[in-house]
PDB file of C-alpha atoms in Angstrom:
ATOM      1  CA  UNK O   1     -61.012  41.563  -3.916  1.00 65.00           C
ATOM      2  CA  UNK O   2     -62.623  38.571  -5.573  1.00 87.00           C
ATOM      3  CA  UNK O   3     -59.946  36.281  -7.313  1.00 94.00           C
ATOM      4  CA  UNK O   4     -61.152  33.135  -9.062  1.00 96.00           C
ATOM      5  CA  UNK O   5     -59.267  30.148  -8.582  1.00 97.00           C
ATOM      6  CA  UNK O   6     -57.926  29.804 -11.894  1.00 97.00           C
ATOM      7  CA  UNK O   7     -56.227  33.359 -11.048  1.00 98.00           C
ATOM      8  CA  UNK O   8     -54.824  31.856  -7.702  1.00 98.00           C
ATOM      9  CA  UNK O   9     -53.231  28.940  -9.500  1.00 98.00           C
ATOM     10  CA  UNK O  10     -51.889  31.326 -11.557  1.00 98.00           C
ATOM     11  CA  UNK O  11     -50.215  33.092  -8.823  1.00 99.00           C
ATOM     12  CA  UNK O  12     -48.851  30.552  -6.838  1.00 99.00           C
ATOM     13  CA  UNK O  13     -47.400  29.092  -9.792  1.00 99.00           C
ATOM     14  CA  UNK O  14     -45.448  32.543 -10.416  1.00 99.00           C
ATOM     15  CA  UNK O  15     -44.391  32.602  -6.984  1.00 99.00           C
ATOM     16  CA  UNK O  16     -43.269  28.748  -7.349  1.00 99.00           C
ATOM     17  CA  UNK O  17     -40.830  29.548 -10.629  1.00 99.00           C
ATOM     18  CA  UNK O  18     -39.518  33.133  -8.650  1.00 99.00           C
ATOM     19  CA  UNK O  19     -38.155  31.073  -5.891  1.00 99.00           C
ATOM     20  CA  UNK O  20     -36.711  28.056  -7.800  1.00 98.00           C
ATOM     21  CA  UNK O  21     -34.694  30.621  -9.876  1.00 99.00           C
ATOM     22  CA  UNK O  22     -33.867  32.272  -6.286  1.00 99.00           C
ATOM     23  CA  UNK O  23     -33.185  29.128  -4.998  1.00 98.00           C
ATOM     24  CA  UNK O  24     -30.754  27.789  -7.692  1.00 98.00           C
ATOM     25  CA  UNK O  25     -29.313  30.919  -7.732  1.00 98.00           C
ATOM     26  CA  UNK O  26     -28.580  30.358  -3.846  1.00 97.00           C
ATOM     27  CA  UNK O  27     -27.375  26.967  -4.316  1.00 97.00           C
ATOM     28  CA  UNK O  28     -24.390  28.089  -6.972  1.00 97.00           C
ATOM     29  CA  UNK O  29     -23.604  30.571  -4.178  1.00 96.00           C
ATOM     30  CA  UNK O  30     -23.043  28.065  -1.307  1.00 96.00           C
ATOM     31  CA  UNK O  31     -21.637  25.916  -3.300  1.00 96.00           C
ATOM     32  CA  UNK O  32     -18.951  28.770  -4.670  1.00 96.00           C
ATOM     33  CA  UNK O  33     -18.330  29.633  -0.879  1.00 96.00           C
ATOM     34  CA  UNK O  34     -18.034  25.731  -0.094  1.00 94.00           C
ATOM     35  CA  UNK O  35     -15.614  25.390  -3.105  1.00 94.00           C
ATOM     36  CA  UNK O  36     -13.695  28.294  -2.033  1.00 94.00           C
ATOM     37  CA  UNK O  37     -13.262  27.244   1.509  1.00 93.00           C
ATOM     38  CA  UNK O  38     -14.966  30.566   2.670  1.00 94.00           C
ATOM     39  CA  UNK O  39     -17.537  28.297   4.805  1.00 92.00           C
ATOM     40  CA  UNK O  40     -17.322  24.774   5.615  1.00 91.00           C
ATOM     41  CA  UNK O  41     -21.511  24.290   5.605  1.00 86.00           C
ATOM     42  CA  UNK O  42     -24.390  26.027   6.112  1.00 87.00           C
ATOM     43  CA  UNK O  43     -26.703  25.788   8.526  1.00 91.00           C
ATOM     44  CA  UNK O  44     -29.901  23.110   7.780  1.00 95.00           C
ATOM     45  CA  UNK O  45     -33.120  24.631   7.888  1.00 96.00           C
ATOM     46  CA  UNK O  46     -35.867  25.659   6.067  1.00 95.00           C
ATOM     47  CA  UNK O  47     -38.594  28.360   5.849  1.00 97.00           C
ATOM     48  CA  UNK O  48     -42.207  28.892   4.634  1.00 95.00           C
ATOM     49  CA  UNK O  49     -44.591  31.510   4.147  1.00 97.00           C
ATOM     50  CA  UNK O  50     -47.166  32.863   6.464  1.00 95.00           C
ATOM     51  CA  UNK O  51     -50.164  34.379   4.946  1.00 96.00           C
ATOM     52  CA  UNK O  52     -52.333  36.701   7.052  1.00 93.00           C
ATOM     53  CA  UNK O  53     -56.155  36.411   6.257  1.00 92.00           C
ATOM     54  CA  UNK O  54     -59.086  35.415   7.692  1.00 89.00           C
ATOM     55  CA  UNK O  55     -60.277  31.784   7.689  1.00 88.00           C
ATOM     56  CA  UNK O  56     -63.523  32.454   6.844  1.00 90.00           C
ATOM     57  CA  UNK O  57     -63.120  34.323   3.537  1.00 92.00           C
ATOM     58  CA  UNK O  58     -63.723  33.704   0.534  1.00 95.00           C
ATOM     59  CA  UNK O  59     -59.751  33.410  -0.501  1.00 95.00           C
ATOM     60  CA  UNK O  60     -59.149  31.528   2.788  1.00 94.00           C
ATOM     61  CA  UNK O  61     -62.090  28.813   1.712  1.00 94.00           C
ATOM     62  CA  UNK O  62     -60.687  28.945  -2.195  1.00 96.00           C
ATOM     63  CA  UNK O  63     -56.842  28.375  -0.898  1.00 96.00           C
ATOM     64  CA  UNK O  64     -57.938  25.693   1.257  1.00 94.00           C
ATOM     65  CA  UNK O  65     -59.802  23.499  -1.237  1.00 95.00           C
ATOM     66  CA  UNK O  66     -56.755  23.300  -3.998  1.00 96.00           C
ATOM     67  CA  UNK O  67     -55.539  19.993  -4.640  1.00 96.00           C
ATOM     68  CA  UNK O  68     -52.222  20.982  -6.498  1.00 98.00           C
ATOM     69  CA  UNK O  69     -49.206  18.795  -6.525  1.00 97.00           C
ATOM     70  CA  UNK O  70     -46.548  21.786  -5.975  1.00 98.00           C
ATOM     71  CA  UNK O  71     -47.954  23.511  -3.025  1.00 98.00           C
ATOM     72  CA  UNK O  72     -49.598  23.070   0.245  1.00 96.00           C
ATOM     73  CA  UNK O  73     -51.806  25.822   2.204  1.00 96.00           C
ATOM     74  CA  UNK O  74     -52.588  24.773   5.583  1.00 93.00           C
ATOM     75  CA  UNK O  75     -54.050  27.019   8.568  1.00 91.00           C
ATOM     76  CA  UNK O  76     -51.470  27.849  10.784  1.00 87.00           C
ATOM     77  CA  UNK O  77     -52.851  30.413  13.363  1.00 77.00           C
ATOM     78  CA  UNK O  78     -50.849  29.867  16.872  1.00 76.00           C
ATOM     79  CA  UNK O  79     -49.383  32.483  19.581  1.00 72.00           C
ATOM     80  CA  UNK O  80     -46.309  33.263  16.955  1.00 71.00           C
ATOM     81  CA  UNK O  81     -48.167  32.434  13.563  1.00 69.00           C
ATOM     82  CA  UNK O  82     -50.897  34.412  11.620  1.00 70.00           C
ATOM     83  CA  UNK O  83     -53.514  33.149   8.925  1.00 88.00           C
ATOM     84  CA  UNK O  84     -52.338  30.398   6.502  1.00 95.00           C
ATOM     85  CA  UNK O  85     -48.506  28.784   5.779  1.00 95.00           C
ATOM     86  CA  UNK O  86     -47.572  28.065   2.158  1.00 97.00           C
ATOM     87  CA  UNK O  87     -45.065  25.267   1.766  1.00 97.00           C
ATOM     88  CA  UNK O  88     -43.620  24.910  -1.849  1.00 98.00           C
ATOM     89  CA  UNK O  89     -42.474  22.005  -3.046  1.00 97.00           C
ATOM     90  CA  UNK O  90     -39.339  23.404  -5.089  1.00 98.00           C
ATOM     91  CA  UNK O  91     -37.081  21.701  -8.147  1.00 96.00           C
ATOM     92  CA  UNK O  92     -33.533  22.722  -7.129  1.00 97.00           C
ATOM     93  CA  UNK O  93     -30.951  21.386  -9.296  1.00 96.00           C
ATOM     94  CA  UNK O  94     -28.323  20.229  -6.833  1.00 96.00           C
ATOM     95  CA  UNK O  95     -24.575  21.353  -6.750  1.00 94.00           C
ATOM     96  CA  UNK O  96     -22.088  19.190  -5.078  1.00 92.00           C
ATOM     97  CA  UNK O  97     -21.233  20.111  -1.973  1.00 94.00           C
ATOM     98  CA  UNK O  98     -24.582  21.682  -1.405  1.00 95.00           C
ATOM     99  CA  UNK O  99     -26.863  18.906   0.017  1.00 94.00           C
ATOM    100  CA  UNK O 100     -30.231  21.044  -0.271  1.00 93.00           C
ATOM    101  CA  UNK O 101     -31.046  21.078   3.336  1.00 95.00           C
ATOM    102  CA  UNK O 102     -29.468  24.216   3.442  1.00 95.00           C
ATOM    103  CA  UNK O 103     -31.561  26.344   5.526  1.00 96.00           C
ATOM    104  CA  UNK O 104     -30.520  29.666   2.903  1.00 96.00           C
ATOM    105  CA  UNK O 105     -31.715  27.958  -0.065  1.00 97.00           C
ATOM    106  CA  UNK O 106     -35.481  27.867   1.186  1.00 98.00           C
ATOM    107  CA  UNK O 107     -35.287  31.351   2.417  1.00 98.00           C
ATOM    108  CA  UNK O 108     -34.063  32.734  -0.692  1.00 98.00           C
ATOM    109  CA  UNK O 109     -36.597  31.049  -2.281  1.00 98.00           C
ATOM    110  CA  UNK O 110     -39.770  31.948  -0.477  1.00 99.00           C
ATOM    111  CA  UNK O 111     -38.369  36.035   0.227  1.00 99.00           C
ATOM    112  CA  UNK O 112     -38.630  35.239  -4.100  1.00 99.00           C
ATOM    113  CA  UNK O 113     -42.140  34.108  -3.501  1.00 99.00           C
ATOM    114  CA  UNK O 114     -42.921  36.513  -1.228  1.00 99.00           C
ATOM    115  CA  UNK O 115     -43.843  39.622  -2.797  1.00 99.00           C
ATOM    116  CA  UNK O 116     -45.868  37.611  -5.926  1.00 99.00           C
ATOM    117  CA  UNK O 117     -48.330  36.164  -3.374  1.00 98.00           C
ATOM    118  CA  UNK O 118     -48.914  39.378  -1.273  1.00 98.00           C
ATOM    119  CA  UNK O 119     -49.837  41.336  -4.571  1.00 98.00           C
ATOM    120  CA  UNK O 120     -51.450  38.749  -6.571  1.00 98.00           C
ATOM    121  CA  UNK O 121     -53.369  37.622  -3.610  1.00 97.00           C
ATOM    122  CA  UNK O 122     -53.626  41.081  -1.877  1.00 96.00           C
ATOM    123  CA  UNK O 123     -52.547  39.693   1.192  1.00 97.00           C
ATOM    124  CA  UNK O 124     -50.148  40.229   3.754  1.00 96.00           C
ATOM    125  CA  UNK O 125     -47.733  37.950   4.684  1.00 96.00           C
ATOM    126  CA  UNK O 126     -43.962  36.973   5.698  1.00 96.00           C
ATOM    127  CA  UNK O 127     -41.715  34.391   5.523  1.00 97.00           C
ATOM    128  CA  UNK O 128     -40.595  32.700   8.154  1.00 94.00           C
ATOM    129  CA  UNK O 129     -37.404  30.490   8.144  1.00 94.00           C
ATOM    130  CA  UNK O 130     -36.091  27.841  10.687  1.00 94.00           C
ATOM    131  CA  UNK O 131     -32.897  25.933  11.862  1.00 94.00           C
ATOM    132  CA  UNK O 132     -32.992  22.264  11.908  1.00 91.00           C
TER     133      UNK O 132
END
C-alpha cells in the first residue's frame, strides 16, 4: 500500500482526536469514582502504541521524517517491542481530583487510537501501557 504523507497526517490526526475524546471521557470516569469514594486513586502510568513494520519501507522512512508538533514516531524494536512506538501528545481537560498521570487515561486513549492507525496505515500494531 502506498500512502502519501499528506494521507498519514491525516490519519494520525484522526487517531489523535479518537483518543482525546476517549481520554476525557476516562477522566470524568475517575473522577466520578474518586468523587464517589469508590477508589481513592488510580494507578500512574501511561501507555503508547507499538506499530509493527519494517524499518526500511517506504511508510517506515515517511513516518520517520514527520516533524509534527502532536506526535512522535520513534523506532522501538527490542526483545519485548516490535517496529515503531507512537507517543501522542494529548489535550485532556482536567477534572479535579484526577491529576492526569493516571495510567487509565492514556490507555483509553491510545486502545481509541488504536484501530484508526492499523487501518489507515494498514499496519499492525498494539498498545502497550505501563505503571509508573
Amino acid at each position: 500500500m502506498n500512502i502519501s504523507v499528506e494521507q498519514i497526517v491525516n490519519v494520525l490526526s484522526q487517531a489523535r482526536d479518537a483518543g482525546e475524546i476517549a481520554g476525557n471521557a476516562e477522566i470524568r470516569r475517575i473522577a466520578n469514582l474518586m468523587d464517589t469514594g469508590q477508589i481513592n486513586y488510580a494507578d500512574c502510568g501511561g501507555a503508547w502504541i507499538n506499530i509493527d513494520i519494517d524499518g526500511r519501507s517506504n511508510l517506515a522512512k515517511k513516518l520517520t521524517a514527520l516533524n509534527l508538533d502532536f506526535v512522535s514516531i520513534q523506532n522501538a524494536r527490542s526483545p519485548i517491542n516490535k517496529g515503531y512506538s507512537v507517543s501522542f501528545r494529548f489535550r485532556f481537560a482536567l477534572i479535579n481530583p484526577v491529576s492526569g498521570q493516571e495510567q487509565w487515561i492514556y490507555q483509553s486513549a491510545y486502545e481509541a487510537a488504536l484501530p484508526i492507525i492499523k487501518s489507515g496505515l494498514n499496519v499492525d500494531g498494539y498498545v502497550r501501557p505501563y505503571i509508573t
